[in-house]
Amino acid sequence: MNKHLDIELDSQTISDLIYSVTTRVTHQLAQIDLRPTPIDQTLDDEPHVVYTTLSGAYQTKLILYAHRGFLQRLAENMSGKPLSGLDDLEEYSKEFFNVLCGQIVREIFQLSKAGAYFHSPIFLRKCPASVLDPSRPLTSLNFIDDQSGQLTVLYGELRPT
């Protein structure tokens, strides 16, 4: 629990919030419906990664894992046309992640009155070990869509600053 925030946000509240925001934003921006799955995508072959850190009244890390096929569908649905290359995939993935992070920060603020901002997302074709710091465990939310596309959102505990 985060006793330095105006209200205590337990891990289940944060998990529910991130689950809700992820499914809502994915549907709104890309018309893709997600449902939870026990599949741990992080164990599959190398996914693409978009990540950032949040800073302010609290700090944490947010990471999005998804295979290229899922991100391509996401980007094409967002743009309404086929992708013209990896640059488009990166730009639409980062734009999606920007909206996702903004909504997560906004909803945490609505619950706790604790403000934060997120840094510009970084897109990588695979996840270097430096992104996953073993000294700070991450919670994983795994999703699957109607075409068996997988998406995983990882996040750390909200640590007051």
C-alpha positions as protocol buffer text, in pm:
chain_id: "A"
residue {
  index: 1
  type: MET
  ca { x: 0 y: 0 z: 0 }
}
residue {
  index: 2
  type: ASN
  ca { x: 106 y: 352 z: -65 }
}
residue {
  index: 3
  type: LYS
  ca { x: 59 y: 539 z: 260 }
}
residue {
  index: 4
  type: HIS
  ca { x: 203 y: 862 z: 119 }
}
residue {
  index: 5
  type: LEU
  ca { x: -76 y: 894 z: -135 }
}
residue {
  index: 6
  type: ASP
  ca { x: -395 y: 1071 z: -24 }
}
residue {
  index: 7
  type: ILE
  ca { x: -576 y: 737 z: -18 }
}
residue {
  index: 8
  type: GLU
  ca { x: -432 y: 391 z: -5 }
}
residue {
  index: 9
  type: LEU
  ca { x: -428 y: 213 z: -338 }
}
residue {
  index: 10
  type: ASP
  ca { x: -382 y: -156 z: -283 }
}
residue {
  index: 11
  type: SER
  ca { x: -236 y: -383 z: -549 }
}
residue {
  index: 12
  type: GLN
  ca { x: -579 y: -517 z: -650 }
}
residue {
  index: 13
  type: THR
  ca { x: -713 y: -165 z: -707 }
}
residue {
  index: 14
  type: ILE
  ca { x: -414 y: -80 z: -928 }
}
residue {
  index: 15
  type: SER
  ca { x: -446 y: -409 z: -1117 }
}
residue {
  index: 16
  type: ASP
  ca { x: -818 y: -355 z: -1176 }
}
residue {
  index: 17
  type: LEU
  ca { x: -755 y: 2 z: -1290 }
}
residue {
  index: 18
  type: ILE
  ca { x: -483 y: -97 z: -1540 }
}
residue {
  index: 19
  type: TYR
  ca { x: -694 y: -388 z: -1668 }
}
residue {
  index: 20
  type: SER
  ca { x: -995 y: -162 z: -1721 }
}
residue {
  index: 21
  type: VAL
  ca { x: -797 y: 117 z: -1889 }
}
residue {
  index: 22
  type: THR
  ca { x: -612 y: -126 z: -2118 }
}
residue {
  index: 23
  type: THR
  ca { x: -928 y: -296 z: -2244 }
}
residue {
  index: 24
  type: ARG
  ca { x: -1113 y: 35 z: -2286 }
}
residue {
  index: 25
  type: VAL
  ca { x: -832 y: 220 z: -2466 }
}
residue {
  index: 26
  type: THR
  ca { x: -761 y: -75 z: -2696 }
}
residue {
  index: 27
  type: HIS
  ca { x: -1127 y: -90 z: -2796 }
}
residue {
  index: 28
  type: GLN
  ca { x: -1162 y: 287 z: -2838 }
}
residue {
  index: 29
  type: LEU
  ca { x: -846 y: 341 z: -3044 }
}
residue {
  index: 30
  type: ALA
  ca { x: -828 y: 18 z: -3244 }
}
residue {
  index: 31
  type: GLN
  ca { x: -1165 y: -158 z: -3213 }
}
residue {
  index: 32
  type: ILE
  ca { x: -988 y: -461 z: -3065 }
}
residue {
  index: 33
  type: ASP
  ca { x: -1161 y: -637 z: -2777 }
}
residue {
  index: 34
  type: LEU
  ca { x: -928 y: -791 z: -2520 }
}
residue {
  index: 35
  type: ARG
  ca { x: -998 y: -1052 z: -2258 }
}
residue {
  index: 36
  type: PRO
  ca { x: -771 y: -1183 z: -1982 }
}
residue {
  index: 37
  type: THR
  ca { x: -565 y: -1493 z: -2048 }
}
residue {
  index: 38
  type: PRO
  ca { x: -330 y: -1699 z: -1832 }
}
residue {
  index: 39
  type: ILE
  ca { x: -80 y: -1705 z: -2119 }
}
residue {
  index: 40
  type: ASP
  ca { x: 239 y: -1534 z: -2010 }
}
residue {
  index: 41
  type: GLN
  ca { x: 358 y: -1368 z: -2328 }
}
residue {
  index: 42
  type: THR
  ca { x: 687 y: -1270 z: -2170 }
}
residue {
  index: 43
  type: LEU
  ca { x: 795 y: -1634 z: -2200 }
}
residue {
  index: 44
  type: ASP
  ca { x: 727 y: -1651 z: -2576 }
}
residue {
  index: 45
  type: ASP
  ca { x: 976 y: -1556 z: -2845 }
}
residue {
  index: 46
  type: GLU
  ca { x: 1093 y: -1196 z: -2852 }
}
residue {
  index: 47
  type: PRO
  ca { x: 801 y: -951 z: -2848 }
}
residue {
  index: 48
  type: HIS
  ca { x: 819 y: -584 z: -2935 }
}
residue {
  index: 49
  type: VAL
  ca { x: 832 y: -363 z: -2628 }
}
residue {
  index: 50
  type: VAL
  ca { x: 711 y: -12 z: -2550 }
}
residue {
  index: 51
  type: TYR
  ca { x: 799 y: 119 z: -2206 }
}
residue {
  index: 52
  type: THR
  ca { x: 819 y: 427 z: -1990 }
}
residue {
  index: 53
  type: THR
  ca { x: 860 y: 541 z: -1634 }
}
residue {
  index: 54
  type: LEU
  ca { x: 619 y: 751 z: -1430 }
}
residue {
  index: 55
  type: SER
  ca { x: 740 y: 1021 z: -1192 }
}
residue {
  index: 56
  type: GLY
  ca { x: 577 y: 1268 z: -957 }
}
residue {
  index: 57
  type: ALA
  ca { x: 404 y: 1191 z: -627 }
}
residue {
  index: 58
  type: TYR
  ca { x: 489 y: 828 z: -703 }
}
residue {
  index: 59
  type: GLN
  ca { x: 710 y: 646 z: -944 }
}
residue {
  index: 60
  type: THR
  ca { x: 678 y: 322 z: -1134 }
}
residue {
  index: 61
  type: LYS
  ca { x: 752 y: 158 z: -1466 }
}
residue {
  index: 62
  type: LEU
  ca { x: 500 y: 56 z: -1734 }
}
residue {
  index: 63
  type: ILE
  ca { x: 590 y: -193 z: -2006 }
}
residue {
  index: 64
  type: LEU
  ca { x: 381 y: -317 z: -2297 }
}
residue {
  index: 65
  type: TYR
  ca { x: 480 y: -644 z: -2467 }
}
residue {
  index: 66
  type: ALA
  ca { x: 318 y: -748 z: -2791 }
}
residue {
  index: 67
  type: HIS
  ca { x: 416 y: -949 z: -3095 }
}
residue {
  index: 68
  type: ARG
  ca { x: 445 y: -770 z: -3426 }
}
residue {
  index: 69
  type: GLY
  ca { x: 118 y: -918 z: -3559 }
}
residue {
  index: 70
  type: PHE
  ca { x: -84 y: -770 z: -3275 }
}
residue {
  index: 71
  type: LEU
  ca { x: 85 y: -431 z: -3304 }
}
residue {
  index: 72
  type: GLN
  ca { x: 36 y: -431 z: -3680 }
}
residue {
  index: 73
  type: ARG
  ca { x: -338 y: -495 z: -3639 }
}
residue {
  index: 74
  type: LEU
  ca { x: -353 y: -224 z: -3371 }
}
residue {
  index: 75
  type: ALA
  ca { x: -172 y: 28 z: -3593 }
}
residue {
  index: 76
  type: GLU
  ca { x: -374 y: -53 z: -3905 }
}
residue {
  index: 77
  type: ASN
  ca { x: -700 y: -25 z: -3713 }
}
residue {
  index: 78
  type: MET
  ca { x: -590 y: 306 z: -3564 }
}
residue {
  index: 79
  type: SER
  ca { x: -483 y: 449 z: -3901 }
}
residue {
  index: 80
  type: GLY
  ca { x: -749 y: 289 z: -4116 }
}
residue {
  index: 81
  type: LYS
  ca { x: -492 y: 174 z: -4373 }
}
residue {
  index: 82
  type: PRO
  ca { x: -210 y: -80 z: -4417 }
}
residue {
  index: 83
  type: LEU
  ca { x: 124 y: 7 z: -4261 }
}
residue {
  index: 84
  type: SER
  ca { x: 400 y: 134 z: -4485 }
}
residue {
  index: 85
  type: GLY
  ca { x: 685 y: 5 z: -4269 }
}
residue {
  index: 86
  type: LEU
  ca { x: 837 y: -49 z: -3927 }
}
residue {
  index: 87
  type: ASP
  ca { x: 845 y: 328 z: -3864 }
}
residue {
  index: 88
  type: ASP
  ca { x: 463 y: 334 z: -3879 }
}
residue {
  index: 89
  type: LEU
  ca { x: 444 y: 36 z: -3645 }
}
residue {
  index: 90
  type: GLU
  ca { x: 667 y: 216 z: -3397 }
}
residue {
  index: 91
  type: GLU
  ca { x: 481 y: 547 z: -3419 }
}
residue {
  index: 92
  type: TYR
  ca { x: 134 y: 396 z: -3375 }
}
residue {
  index: 93
  type: SER
  ca { x: 256 y: 169 z: -3094 }
}
residue {
  index: 94
  type: LYS
  ca { x: 401 y: 469 z: -2910 }
}
residue {
  index: 95
  type: GLU
  ca { x: 87 y: 676 z: -2972 }
}
residue {
  index: 96
  type: PHE
  ca { x: -130 y: 395 z: -2833 }
}
residue {
  index: 97
  type: PHE
  ca { x: 99 y: 367 z: -2531 }
}
residue {
  index: 98
  type: ASN
  ca { x: 89 y: 745 z: -2478 }
}
residue {
  index: 99
  type: VAL
  ca { x: -291 y: 735 z: -2456 }
}
residue {
  index: 100
  type: LEU
  ca { x: -282 y: 426 z: -2233 }
}
residue {
  index: 101
  type: CYS
  ca { x: -32 y: 585 z: -1992 }
}
residue {
  index: 102
  type: GLY
  ca { x: -221 y: 915 z: -1987 }
}
residue {
  index: 103
  type: GLN
  ca { x: -544 y: 740 z: -1893 }
}
residue {
  index: 104
  type: ILE
  ca { x: -372 y: 533 z: -1622 }
}
residue {
  index: 105
  type: VAL
  ca { x: -213 y: 847 z: -1469 }
}
residue {
  index: 106
  type: ARG
  ca { x: -548 y: 1030 z: -1488 }
}
residue {
  index: 107
  type: GLU
  ca { x: -741 y: 752 z: -1316 }
}
residue {
  index: 108
  type: ILE
  ca { x: -480 y: 710 z: -1043 }
}
residue {
  index: 109
  type: PHE
  ca { x: -504 y: 1085 z: -983 }
}
residue {
  index: 110
  type: GLN
  ca { x: -885 y: 1066 z: -963 }
}
residue {
  index: 111
  type: LEU
  ca { x: -858 y: 797 z: -694 }
}
residue {
  index: 112
  type: SER
  ca { x: -564 y: 930 z: -495 }
}
residue {
  index: 113
  type: LYS
  ca { x: -509 y: 1298 z: -585 }
}
residue {
  index: 114
  type: ALA
  ca { x: -146 y: 1194 z: -644 }
}
residue {
  index: 115
  type: GLY
  ca { x: -15 y: 1349 z: -963 }
}
residue {
  index: 116
  type: ALA
  ca { x: 248 y: 1205 z: -1193 }
}
residue {
  index: 117
  type: TYR
  ca { x: 370 y: 1235 z: -1549 }
}
residue {
  index: 118
  type: PHE
  ca { x: 518 y: 980 z: -1782 }
}
residue {
  index: 119
  type: HIS
  ca { x: 829 y: 1012 z: -1991 }
}
residue {
  index: 120
  type: SER
  ca { x: 831 y: 968 z: -2369 }
}
residue {
  index: 121
  type: PRO
  ca { x: 776 y: 600 z: -2450 }
}
residue {
  index: 122
  type: ILE
  ca { x: 1063 y: 397 z: -2590 }
}
residue {
  index: 123
  type: PHE
  ca { x: 996 y: 133 z: -2858 }
}
residue {
  index: 124
  type: LEU
  ca { x: 1227 y: -168 z: -2887 }
}
residue {
  index: 125
  type: ARG
  ca { x: 1215 y: -477 z: -3106 }
}
residue {
  index: 126
  type: LYS
  ca { x: 1316 y: -688 z: -2810 }
}
residue {
  index: 127
  type: CYS
  ca { x: 1344 y: -630 z: -2437 }
}
residue {
  index: 128
  type: PRO
  ca { x: 1694 y: -579 z: -2299 }
}
residue {
  index: 129
  type: ALA
  ca { x: 1760 y: -706 z: -1950 }
}
residue {
  index: 130
  type: SER
  ca { x: 1805 y: -348 z: -1829 }
}
residue {
  index: 131
  type: VAL
  ca { x: 1429 y: -282 z: -1871 }
}
residue {
  index: 132
  type: LEU
  ca { x: 1344 y: -568 z: -1633 }
}
residue {
  index: 133
  type: ASP
  ca { x: 1512 y: -486 z: -1303 }
}
residue {
  index: 134
  type: PRO
  ca { x: 1495 y: -802 z: -1087 }
}
residue {
  index: 135
  type: SER
  ca { x: 1524 y: -593 z: -769 }
}
residue {
  index: 136
  type: ARG
  ca { x: 1185 y: -434 z: -849 }
}
residue {
  index: 137
  type: PRO
  ca { x: 929 y: -704 z: -928 }
}
residue {
  index: 138
  type: LEU
  ca { x: 663 y: -631 z: -1187 }
}
residue {
  index: 139
  type: THR
  ca { x: 300 y: -741 z: -1204 }
}
residue {
  index: 140
  type: SER
  ca { x: 186 y: -887 z: -1534 }
}
residue {
  index: 141
  type: LEU
  ca { x: -159 y: -855 z: -1693 }
}
residue {
  index: 142
  type: ASN
  ca { x: -201 y: -1084 z: -1994 }
}
residue {
  index: 143
  type: PHE
  ca { x: -460 y: -1028 z: -2266 }
}
residue {
  index: 144
  type: ILE
  ca { x: -571 y: -1206 z: -2582 }
}
residue {
  index: 145
  type: ASP
  ca { x: -788 y: -1077 z: -2867 }
}
residue {
  index: 146
  type: ASP
  ca { x: -1032 y: -1249 z: -3100 }
}
residue {
  index: 147
  type: GLN
  ca { x: -751 y: -1336 z: -3343 }
}
residue {
  index: 148
  type: SER
  ca { x: -528 y: -1489 z: -3074 }
}
residue {
  index: 149
  type: GLY
  ca { x: -311 y: -1178 z: -3063 }
}
residue {
  index: 150
  type: GLN
  ca { x: -145 y: -1139 z: -2728 }
}
residue {
  index: 151
  type: LEU
  ca { x: -68 y: -829 z: -2527 }
}
residue {
  index: 152
  type: THR
  ca { x: 97 y: -810 z: -2187 }
}
residue {
  index: 153
  type: VAL
  ca { x: 111 y: -502 z: -1965 }
}
residue {
  index: 154
  type: LEU
  ca { x: 369 y: -507 z: -1687 }
}
residue {
  index: 155
  type: TYR
  ca { x: 386 y: -250 z: -1411 }
}
residue {
  index: 156
  type: GLY
  ca { x: 570 y: -194 z: -1088 }
}
residue {
  index: 157
  type: GLU
  ca { x: 445 y: -102 z: -746 }
}
residue {
  index: 158
  type: LEU
  ca { x: 360 y: 266 z: -707 }
}
residue {
  index: 159
  type: ARG
  ca { x: 642 y: 392 z: -490 }
}
residue {
  index: 160
  type: PRO
  ca { x: 590 y: 731 z: -324 }
}
residue {
  index: 161
  type: THR
  ca { x: 868 y: 979 z: -393 }
}
